[in-house]
Coordinates of C-alpha atoms and ligand atoms in Angstrom, one line a residue:
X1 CA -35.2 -19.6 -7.1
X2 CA -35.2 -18.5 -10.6
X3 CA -33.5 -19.8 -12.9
X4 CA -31.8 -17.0 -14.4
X5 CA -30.8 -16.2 -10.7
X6 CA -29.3 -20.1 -10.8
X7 CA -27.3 -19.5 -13.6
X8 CA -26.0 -16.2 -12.5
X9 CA -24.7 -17.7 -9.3
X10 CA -23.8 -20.9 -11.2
X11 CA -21.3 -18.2 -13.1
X12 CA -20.1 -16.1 -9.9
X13 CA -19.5 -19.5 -8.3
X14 CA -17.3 -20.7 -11.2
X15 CA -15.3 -17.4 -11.3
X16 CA -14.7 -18.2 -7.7
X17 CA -13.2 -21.5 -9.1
X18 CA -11.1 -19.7 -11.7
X19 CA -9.5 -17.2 -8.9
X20 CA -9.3 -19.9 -6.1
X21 CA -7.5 -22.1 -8.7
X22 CA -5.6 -19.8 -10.3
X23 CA -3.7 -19.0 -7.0
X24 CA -2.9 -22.4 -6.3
X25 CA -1.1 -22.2 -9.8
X26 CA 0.4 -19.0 -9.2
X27 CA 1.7 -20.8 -6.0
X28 CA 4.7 -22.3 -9.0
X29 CA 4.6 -19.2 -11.4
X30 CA 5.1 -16.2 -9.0
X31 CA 2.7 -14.5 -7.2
X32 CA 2.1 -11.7 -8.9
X33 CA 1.0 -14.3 -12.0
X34 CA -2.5 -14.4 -10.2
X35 CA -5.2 -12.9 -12.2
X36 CA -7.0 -10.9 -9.7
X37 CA -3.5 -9.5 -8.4
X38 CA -2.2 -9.2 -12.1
X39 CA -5.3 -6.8 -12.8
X40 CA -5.2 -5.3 -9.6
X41 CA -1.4 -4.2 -10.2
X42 CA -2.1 -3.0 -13.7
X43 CA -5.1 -1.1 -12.4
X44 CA -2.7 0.6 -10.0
X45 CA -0.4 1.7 -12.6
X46 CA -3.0 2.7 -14.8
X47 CA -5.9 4.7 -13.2
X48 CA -6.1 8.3 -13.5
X49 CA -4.1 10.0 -10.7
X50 CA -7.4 11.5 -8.9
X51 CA -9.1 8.4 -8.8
X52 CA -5.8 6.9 -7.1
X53 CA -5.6 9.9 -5.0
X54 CA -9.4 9.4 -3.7
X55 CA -8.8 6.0 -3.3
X56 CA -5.8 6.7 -0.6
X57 CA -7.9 9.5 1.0
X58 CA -11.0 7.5 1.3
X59 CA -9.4 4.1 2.4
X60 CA -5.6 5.1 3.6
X61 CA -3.7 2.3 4.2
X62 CA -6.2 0.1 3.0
X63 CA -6.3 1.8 -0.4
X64 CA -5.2 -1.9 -1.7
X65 CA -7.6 -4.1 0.1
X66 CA -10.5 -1.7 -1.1
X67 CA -9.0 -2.2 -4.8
X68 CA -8.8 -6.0 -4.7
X69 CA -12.2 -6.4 -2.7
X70 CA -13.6 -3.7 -5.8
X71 CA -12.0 -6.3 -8.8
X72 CA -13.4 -9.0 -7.2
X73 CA -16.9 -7.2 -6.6
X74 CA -16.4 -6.2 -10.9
X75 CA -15.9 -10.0 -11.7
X76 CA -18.5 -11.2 -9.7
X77 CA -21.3 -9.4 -11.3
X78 CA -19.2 -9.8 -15.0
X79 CA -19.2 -13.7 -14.3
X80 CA -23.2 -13.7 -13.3
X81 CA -23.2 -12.1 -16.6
X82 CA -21.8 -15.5 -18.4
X83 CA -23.6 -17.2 -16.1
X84 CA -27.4 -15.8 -17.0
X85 CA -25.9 -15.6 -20.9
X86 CA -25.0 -19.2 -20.5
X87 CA -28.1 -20.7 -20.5
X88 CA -29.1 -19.1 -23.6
X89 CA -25.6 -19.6 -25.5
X90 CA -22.6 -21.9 -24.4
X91 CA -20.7 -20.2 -27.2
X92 CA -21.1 -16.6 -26.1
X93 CA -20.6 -17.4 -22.1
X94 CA -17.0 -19.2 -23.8
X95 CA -16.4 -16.5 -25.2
X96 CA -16.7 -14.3 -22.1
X97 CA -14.6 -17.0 -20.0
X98 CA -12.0 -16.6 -22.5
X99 CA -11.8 -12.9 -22.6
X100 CA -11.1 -13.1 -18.6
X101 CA -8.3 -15.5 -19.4
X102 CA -7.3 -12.9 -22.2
X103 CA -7.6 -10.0 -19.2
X104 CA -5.7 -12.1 -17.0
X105 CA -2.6 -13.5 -19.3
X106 CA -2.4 -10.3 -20.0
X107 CA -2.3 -8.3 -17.4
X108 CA 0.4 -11.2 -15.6
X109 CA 2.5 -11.0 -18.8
X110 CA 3.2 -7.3 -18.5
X111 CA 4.3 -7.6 -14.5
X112 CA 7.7 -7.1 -13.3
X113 CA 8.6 -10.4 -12.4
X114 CA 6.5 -12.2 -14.8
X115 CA 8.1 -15.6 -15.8
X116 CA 7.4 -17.7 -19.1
X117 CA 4.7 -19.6 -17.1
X118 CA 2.8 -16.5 -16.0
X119 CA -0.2 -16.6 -18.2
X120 CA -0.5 -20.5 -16.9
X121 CA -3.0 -19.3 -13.8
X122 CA -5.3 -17.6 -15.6
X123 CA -5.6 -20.1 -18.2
X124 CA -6.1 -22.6 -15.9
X125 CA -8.1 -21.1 -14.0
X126 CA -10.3 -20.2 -16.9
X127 CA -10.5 -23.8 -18.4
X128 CA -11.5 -25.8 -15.0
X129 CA -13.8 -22.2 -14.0
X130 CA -16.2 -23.3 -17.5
X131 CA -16.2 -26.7 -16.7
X132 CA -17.5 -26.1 -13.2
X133 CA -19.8 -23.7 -15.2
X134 CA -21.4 -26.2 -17.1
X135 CA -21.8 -28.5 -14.4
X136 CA -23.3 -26.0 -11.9
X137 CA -26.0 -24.7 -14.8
X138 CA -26.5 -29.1 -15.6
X139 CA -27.9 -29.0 -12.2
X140 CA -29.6 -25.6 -12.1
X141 CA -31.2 -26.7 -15.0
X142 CA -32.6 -29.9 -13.7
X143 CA -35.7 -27.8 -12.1
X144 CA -35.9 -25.7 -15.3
X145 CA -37.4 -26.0 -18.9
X146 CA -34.2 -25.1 -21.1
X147 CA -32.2 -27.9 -22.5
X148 CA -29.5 -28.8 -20.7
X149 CA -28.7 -32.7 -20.1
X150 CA -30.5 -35.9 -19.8
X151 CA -30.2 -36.2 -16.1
X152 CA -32.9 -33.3 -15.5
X153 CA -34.8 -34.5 -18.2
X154 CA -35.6 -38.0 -16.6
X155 CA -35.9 -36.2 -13.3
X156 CA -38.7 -33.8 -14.5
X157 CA -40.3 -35.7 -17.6
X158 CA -42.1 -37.4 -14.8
X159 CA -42.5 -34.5 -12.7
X160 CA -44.0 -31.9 -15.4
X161 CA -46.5 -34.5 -16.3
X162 CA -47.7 -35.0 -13.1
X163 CA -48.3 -30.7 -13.1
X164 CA -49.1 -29.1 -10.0
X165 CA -48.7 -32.8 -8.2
X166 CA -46.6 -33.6 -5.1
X167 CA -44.1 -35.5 -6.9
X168 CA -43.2 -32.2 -9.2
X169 CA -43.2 -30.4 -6.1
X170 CA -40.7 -32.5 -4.0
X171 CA -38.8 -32.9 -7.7
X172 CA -38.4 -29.0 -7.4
X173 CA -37.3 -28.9 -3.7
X174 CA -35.0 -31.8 -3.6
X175 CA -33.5 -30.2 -7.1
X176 CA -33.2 -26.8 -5.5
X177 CA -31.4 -28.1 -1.9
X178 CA -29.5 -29.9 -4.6
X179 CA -28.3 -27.3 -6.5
X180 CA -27.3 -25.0 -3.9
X181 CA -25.3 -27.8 -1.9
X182 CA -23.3 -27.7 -5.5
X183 CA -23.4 -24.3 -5.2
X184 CA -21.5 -24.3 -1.9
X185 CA -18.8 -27.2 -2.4
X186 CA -17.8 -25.3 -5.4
X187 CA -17.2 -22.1 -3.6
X188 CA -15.8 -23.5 -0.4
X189 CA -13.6 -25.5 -2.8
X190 CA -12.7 -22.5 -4.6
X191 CA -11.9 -20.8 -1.0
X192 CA -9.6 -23.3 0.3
X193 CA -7.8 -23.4 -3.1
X194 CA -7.8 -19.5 -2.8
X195 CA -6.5 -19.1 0.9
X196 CA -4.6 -22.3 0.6
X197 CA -2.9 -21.3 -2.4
X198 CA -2.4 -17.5 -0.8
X199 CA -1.1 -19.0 2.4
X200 CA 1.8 -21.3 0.1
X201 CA 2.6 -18.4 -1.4
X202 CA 3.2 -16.5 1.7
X203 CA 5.4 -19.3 3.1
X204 CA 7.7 -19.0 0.1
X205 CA 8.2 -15.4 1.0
X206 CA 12.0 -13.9 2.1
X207 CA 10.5 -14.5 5.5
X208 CA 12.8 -17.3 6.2
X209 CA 15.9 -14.9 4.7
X210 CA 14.6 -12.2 6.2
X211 CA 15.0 -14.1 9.7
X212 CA 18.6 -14.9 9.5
X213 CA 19.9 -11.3 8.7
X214 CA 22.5 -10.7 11.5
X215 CA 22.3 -6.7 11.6
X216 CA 26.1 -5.4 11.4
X217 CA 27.0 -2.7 14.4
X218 CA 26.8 0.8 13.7
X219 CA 29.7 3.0 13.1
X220 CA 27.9 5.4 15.0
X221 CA 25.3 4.9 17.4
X222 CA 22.2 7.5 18.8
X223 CA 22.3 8.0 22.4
X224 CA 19.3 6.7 23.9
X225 CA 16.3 9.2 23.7
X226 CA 16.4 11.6 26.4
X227 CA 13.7 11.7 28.8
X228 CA 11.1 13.9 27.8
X229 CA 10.4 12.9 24.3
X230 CA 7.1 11.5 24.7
X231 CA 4.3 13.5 25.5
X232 CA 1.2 11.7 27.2
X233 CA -1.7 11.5 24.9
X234 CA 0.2 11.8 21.9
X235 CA 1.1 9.1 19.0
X236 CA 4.5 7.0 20.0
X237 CA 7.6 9.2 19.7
X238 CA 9.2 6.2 17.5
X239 CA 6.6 4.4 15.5
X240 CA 6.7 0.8 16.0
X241 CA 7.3 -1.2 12.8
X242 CA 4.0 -3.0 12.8
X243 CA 2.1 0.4 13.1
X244 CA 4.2 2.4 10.7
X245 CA 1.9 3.3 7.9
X246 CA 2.4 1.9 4.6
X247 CA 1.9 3.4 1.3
X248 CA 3.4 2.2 -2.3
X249 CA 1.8 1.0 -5.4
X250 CA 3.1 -3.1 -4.7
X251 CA -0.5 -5.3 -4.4
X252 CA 2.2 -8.2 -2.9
X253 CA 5.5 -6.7 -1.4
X254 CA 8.0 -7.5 -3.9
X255 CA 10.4 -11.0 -2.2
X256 CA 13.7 -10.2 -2.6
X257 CA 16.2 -12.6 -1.2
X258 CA 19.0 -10.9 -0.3
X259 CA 21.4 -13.6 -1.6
X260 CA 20.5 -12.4 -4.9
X261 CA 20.4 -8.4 -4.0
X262 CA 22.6 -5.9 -5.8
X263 CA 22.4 -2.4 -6.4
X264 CA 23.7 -1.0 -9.6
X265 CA 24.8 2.8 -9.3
X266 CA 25.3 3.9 -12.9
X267 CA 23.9 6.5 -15.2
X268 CA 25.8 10.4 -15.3
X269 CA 29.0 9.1 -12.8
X270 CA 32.3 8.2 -13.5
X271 CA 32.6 5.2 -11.8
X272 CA 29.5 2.9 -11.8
X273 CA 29.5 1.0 -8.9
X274 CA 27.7 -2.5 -8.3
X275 CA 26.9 -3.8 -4.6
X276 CA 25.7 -7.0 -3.2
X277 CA 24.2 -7.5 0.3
X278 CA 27.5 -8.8 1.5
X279 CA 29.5 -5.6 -0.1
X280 CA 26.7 -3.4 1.2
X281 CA 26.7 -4.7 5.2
X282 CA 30.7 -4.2 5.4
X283 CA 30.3 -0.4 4.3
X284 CA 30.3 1.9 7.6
X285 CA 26.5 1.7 9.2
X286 CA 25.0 4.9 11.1
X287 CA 22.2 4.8 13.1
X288 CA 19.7 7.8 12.7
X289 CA 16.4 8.4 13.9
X290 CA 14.2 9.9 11.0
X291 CA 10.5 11.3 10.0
X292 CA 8.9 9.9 7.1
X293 CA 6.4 11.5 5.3
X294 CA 3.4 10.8 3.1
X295 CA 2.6 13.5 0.3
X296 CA -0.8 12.3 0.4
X297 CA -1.0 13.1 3.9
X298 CA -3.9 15.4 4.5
X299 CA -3.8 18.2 7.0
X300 CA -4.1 16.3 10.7
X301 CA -4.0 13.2 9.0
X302 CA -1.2 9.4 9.9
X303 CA 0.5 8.6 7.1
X304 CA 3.9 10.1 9.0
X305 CA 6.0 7.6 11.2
X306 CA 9.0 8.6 13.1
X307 CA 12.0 5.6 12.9
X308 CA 15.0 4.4 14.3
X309 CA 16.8 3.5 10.8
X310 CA 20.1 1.7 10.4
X311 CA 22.2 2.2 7.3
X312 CA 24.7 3.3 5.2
X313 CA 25.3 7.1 4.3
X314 CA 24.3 7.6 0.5
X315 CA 26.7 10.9 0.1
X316 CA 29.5 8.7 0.3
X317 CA 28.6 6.2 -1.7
X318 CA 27.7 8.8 -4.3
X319 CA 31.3 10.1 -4.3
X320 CA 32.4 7.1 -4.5
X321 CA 30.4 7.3 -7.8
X322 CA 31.2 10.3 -9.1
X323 CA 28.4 12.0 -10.3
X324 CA 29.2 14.3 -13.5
X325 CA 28.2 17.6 -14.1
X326 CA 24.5 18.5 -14.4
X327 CA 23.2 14.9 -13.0
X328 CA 20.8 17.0 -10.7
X329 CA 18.4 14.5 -10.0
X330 CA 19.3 10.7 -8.4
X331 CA 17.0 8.5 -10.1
X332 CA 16.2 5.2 -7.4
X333 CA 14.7 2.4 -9.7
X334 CA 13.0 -0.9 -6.8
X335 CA 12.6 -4.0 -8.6
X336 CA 9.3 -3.7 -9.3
X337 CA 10.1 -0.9 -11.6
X338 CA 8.9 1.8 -9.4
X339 CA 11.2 4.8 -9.5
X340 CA 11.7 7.7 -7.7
X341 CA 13.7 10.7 -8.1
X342 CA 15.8 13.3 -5.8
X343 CA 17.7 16.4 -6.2
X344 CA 21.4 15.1 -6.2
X345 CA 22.3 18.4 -4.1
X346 CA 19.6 17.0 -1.5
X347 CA 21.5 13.8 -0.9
X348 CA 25.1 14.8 -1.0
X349 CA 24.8 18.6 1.1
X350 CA 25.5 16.2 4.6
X351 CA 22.0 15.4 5.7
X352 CA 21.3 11.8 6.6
X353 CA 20.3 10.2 3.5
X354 CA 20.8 6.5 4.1
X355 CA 20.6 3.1 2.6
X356 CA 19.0 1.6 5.1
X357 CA 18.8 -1.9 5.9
X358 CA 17.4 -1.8 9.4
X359 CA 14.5 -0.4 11.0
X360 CA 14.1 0.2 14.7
X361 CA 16.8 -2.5 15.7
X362 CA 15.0 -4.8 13.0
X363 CA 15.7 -5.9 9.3
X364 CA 13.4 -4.0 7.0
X365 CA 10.0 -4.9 7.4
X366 CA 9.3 -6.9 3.8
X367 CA 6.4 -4.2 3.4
X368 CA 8.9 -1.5 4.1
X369 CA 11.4 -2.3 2.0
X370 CA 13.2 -5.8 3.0
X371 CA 16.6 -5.6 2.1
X372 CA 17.3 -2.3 1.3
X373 CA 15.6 1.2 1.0
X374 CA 16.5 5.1 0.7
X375 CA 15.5 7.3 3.5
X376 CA 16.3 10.4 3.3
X377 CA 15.4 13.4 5.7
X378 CA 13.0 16.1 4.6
X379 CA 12.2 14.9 1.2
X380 CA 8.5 13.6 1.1
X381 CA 8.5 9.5 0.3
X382 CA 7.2 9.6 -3.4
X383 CA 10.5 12.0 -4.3
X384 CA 13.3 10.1 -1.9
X385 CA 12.2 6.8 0.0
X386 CA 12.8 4.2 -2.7
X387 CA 12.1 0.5 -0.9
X388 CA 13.2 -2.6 -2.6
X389 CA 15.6 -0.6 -4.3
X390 CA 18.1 -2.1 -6.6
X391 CA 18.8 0.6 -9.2
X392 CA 20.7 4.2 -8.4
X393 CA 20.5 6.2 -12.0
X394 CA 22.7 9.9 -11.8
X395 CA 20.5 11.7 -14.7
X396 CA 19.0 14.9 -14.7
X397 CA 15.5 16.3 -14.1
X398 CA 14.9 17.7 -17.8
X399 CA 15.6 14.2 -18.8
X400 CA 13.8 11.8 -16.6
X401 CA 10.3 11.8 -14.4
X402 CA 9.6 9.4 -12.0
X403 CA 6.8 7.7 -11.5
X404 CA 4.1 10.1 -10.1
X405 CA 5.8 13.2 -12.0
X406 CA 3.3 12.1 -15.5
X407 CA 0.7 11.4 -12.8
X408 CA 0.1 14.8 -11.5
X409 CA 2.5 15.5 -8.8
X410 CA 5.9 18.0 -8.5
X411 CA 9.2 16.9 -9.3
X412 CA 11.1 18.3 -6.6
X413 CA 8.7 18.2 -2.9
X414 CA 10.4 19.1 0.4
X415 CA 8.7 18.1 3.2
X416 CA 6.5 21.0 4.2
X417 CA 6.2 21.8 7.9
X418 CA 3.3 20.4 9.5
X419 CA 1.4 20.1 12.9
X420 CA -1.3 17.9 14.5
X421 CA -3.7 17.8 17.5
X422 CA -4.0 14.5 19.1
X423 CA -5.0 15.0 22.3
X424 CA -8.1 15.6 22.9
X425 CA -9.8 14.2 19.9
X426 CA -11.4 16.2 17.2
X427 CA -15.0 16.1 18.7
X428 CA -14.1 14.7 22.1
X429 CA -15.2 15.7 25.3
X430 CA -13.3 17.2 28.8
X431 CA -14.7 18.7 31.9
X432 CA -13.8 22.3 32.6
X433 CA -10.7 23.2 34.0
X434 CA -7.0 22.4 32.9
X435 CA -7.0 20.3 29.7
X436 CA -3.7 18.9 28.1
X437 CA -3.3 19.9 24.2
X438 CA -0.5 17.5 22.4
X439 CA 0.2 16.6 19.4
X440 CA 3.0 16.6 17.0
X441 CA 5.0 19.1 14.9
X442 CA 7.7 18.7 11.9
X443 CA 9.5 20.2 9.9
X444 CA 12.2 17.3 8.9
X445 CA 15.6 19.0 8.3
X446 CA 14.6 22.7 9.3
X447 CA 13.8 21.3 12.7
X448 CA 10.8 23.1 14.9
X449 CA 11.5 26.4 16.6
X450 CA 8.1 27.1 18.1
X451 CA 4.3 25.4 17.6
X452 CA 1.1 27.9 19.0
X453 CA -2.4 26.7 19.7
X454 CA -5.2 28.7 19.5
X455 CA -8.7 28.2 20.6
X456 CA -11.7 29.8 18.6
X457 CA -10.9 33.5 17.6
X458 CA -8.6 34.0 20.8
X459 CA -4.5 35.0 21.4
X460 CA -2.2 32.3 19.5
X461 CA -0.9 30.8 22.6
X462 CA 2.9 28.9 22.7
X463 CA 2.9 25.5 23.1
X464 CA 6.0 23.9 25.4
X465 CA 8.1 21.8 22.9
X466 CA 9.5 18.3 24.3
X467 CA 12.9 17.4 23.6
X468 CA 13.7 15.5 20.6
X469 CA 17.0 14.2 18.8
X470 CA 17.2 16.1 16.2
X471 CA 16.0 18.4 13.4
X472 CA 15.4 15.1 11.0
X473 CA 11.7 13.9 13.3
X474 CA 9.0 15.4 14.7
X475 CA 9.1 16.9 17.6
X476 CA 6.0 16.7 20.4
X477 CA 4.3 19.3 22.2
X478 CA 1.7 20.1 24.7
X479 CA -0.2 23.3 26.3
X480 CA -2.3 23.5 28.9
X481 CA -5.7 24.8 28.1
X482 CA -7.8 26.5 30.9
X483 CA -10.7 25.3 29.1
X484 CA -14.3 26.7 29.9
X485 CA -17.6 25.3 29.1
X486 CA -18.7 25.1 25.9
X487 CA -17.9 24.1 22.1
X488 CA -14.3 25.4 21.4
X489 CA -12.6 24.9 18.0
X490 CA -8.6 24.5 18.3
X491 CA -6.3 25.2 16.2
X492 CA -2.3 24.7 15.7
X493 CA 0.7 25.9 13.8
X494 CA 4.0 25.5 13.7
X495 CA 7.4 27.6 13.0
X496 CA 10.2 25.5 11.6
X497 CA 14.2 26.4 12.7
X498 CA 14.2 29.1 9.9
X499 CA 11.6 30.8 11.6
X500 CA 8.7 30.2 8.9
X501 CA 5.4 29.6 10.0
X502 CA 3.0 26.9 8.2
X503 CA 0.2 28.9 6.0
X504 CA -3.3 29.2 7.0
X505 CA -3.8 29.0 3.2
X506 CA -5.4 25.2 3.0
X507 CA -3.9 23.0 0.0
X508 CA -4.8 19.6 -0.7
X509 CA -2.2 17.2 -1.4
X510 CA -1.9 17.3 -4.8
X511 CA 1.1 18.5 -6.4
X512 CA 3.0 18.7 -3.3
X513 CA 2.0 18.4 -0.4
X514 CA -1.0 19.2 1.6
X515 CA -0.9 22.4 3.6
X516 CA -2.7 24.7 6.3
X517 CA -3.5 24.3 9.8
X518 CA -5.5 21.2 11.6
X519 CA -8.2 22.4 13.3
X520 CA -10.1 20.4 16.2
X521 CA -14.0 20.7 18.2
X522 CA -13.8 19.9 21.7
X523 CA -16.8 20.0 24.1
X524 CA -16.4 21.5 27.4
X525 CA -18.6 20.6 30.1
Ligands
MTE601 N1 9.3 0.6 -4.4 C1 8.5 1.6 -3.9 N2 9.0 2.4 -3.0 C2 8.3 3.4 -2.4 C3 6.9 3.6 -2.9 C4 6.4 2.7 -3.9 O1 5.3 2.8 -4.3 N3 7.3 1.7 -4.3 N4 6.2 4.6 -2.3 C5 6.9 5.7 -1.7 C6 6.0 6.5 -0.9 S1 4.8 7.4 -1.7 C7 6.1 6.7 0.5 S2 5.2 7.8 1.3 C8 7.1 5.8 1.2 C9 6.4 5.1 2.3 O2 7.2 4.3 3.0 P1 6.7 3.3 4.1 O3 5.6 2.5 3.4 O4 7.8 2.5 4.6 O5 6.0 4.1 5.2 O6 7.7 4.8 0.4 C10 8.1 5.3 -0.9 N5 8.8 4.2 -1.5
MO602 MO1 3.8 8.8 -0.3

């Protein structure tokens, strides 16, 4: 092995050190304190809205594994970098360990929970990653010619004189098994103080709070779902919890223990109002079964989920309030500073909007907004579904944008009506004969008067709705397709209750909302 190759993995190894170590740290000063989250999160924020936008579309719900699996690709090739330079200057690979510290502390310093301690990791990290450095590059070195410690140069004085010989030669290989069994305790060290400091961190979460939440009965209760709801073939009617998709800009779900919850209501009202968790659970609960939508959603594509949520009617609360003249738009501020912003006429005109607390019988999922969220029907999730929320601001549009509004996307966004094929598969395969078509339709607070399929160039045919529970979630449907051999394309479009049909025109997501019909092959044989 060369040795420039040595030292570069000599460097990647000790950034391993830095990370694994700095998350053991971060296990005492937050988790968000960890460098390669710390970047991460800042990266988030930062990044220009298309590159954000492609990383959803391209990776979905794993938009933030791809980002933290891409920082750590970036500071693996920086720190083999440091750890070629290294061998030529000490100083100058310093200097680069200590601008990662700088990136680091930095990037902690500026997070939303970020305690006094929170450039600690980093530092740490940092300080113990060029010690293992110089180690690591001591033994690399031993095979080598460049000057780095007596041990390799008693091992090899003898060796180089005897050039060529058997004894340089066994030198060389004992040197290089040597070096790379340093090579791998450092980075399984580096691993377990990685997970093992990940895993700590995990235990400290709200889980344990989370746990002993005792959900209060609802004032008023949905009848169970009437038969019919379900169409075979097509995704769950209600979404289960662990399915639901998941989309926000948090690298860790922010922990908030609900001993220590409150939600200030303040801003353009006459009476600001504060509530803690208790306050909050002894307010009248409702139970309501609701669509959720993703404005990144592509035409045909999952981030929607359909839920059983339990909570407390926001209208009323908002009355309570006061809002004054002109506050048009409800600003919802989570703890993590994300904010979010809705028409006030949207959450007061006696639709659903709901402080919700429970999700399909459950507390909040922690990734879905553990203790308390907004859900409000028809409003896509980036205008309206604030989770961890803790702030309610009355203000008004031409005063205040939310967080994606200087990032590209609309202000206001009603949910736009949409359909989906999910049975058959786009490219799948039936025999000829009768073929069941199913899928979904919505139109969340319109509700869905009628969804038509139609296969290549033929008749828009009129697909058999299945019951639902309301005009706030999707609704399934199916058709049964006399299908003949051959590639078909389908297609499918939906009419919402006010008896407008989705646009052919396609739009992508971006400003809000994605629009036009999903379109499917299917092979007939
Ligand atoms: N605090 C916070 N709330 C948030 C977001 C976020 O990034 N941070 N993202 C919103 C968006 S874009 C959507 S689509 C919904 C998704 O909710 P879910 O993850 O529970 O499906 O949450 C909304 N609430
Ligand atoms: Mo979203």
């Amino acid at each position: 092995m060369k040795q420039s190759v040595r030292a570069g993995l000599s460097g990647v190894a000790a950034a391993a050190v830095a990370v694994g170590v700095a998350e053991v740290v971060a296990v005492l000063t937050g988790p968000l304190s960890a460098p390669l989250i710390a970047v991460g999160g800042v990266v988030v924020d930062n990044v220009p809205a298309a590159v954000k936008d492609f990383g959803v579309q391209v990776f979905g719900v794993h938009d933030k594994t791809a980002l933290i699996v891409g920082t750590a690709i970036l500071l693996a090739l920086y720190a083999y970098g440091i750890g070629v330079v290294a061998r030529r200057s000490w100083a100058v690979a310093l200097s680069g360990i200590g601008l990662f510290a700088a990136v680091g502390v930095a990037a902690a310093l500026t997070r939303h929970d970020a305690g006094i301690f929170a450039w600690l990791p980093s530092v740490v990290g940092a300080a113990l990653a060029a010690w293992v450095l110089r180690l690591l590059l001591e033994r690399a070195e031993v095979a080598g010619d460049t000057t780095y410690g007596k041990a390799r140069d008693e091992a090899h004085g003898k060796a180089r004189d005897e050039a060529h010989g058997k004894a340089r030669d066994d030198a060389y290989g004992k040197d290089r098994r040597g070096f790379l069994k340093a090579l791998g305790i450092t980075v399984g060290a580096a691993a377990v103080a990685g997970f093992g400091g990940r895993w700590l961190t995990s235990r400290q979460a709200v889980t344990a709070a989370r746990n002993d939440v005792v959900l209060p009965a609802a004032r008023q209760t949905v009848a169970p779902l009437p038969a019919g709801v379900q169409v075979p073939g097509v995704t769950p009617y209600v979404s289960p919890n662990k399915n639901f998709y998941r989309i926000d800009t948090a690298l860790i779900p922010p922990q908030i223990d609900p001993a220590t919850w409150q939600l200030r209501i303040h801003g353009m009202v006459r009476n600001p109002i504060t509530l803690t968790w208790e306050q909050l659970l002894q307010r009248p609960m409702v139970e309501r079964y609701v669509t959720l939508a993703c404005v990144s959603n592509e035409v045909g594509g999952d981030l929607i989920g359909n839920a059983l949520w339990l909570g407390t009617p926001v209208r009323e609360l908002l009355e309570e309030a006061g809002p004054l003249p002109g506050a048009d738009q409800v600003v919802q501020r989570a703890v993590d500073g994300w904010t979010c912003g809705s028409p006030t006429s949207a959450l007061m005109d006696g639709r659903d909007a709901l402080l919700a607390v429970g999700m399909n019988g459950q507390p909040l999922p922690i990734d879905h907004g553990f203790p308390v969220r907004m859900v409000v029907p028809g409003l896509y999730g980036y205008v309206s579904a604030c989770k961890w929320i803790t702030e309610i601001e009355l203000s008004r549009f031409s005063d205040f944008d939310a967080y994606w509004v200087p990032r590209g996307w609309s202000q206001q966004a009603p949910i736009k009506t949409g359909s989906r094929i999910d049975t058959p598969r786009d490219g799948g395969r039936r025999d000829a004969g009768t073929v069941v078509v199913g899928g979904v339709a919505w139109a969340q607070h319109r509700g869905i008067k009628k969804v038509e399929v139609q296969v290549d160039d033929g008749p828009w045919a009129e697909a058999t709705l299945a019951a639902t529970v309301s005009s706030d979630t999707w609704r399934e449907w199916s058709w049964s397709w006399p299908a003949t051999p051959g590639e078909h394309s389908l297609r499918v479009r939906a009419t919402d209750g006010q008896g407008v049909t989705q646009t052919s025109t396609p739009a992508p997501p971006a400003p809000d909302g994605a629009a036009g019909w999903h379109q499917i092959s299917v092979g007939i044989e």
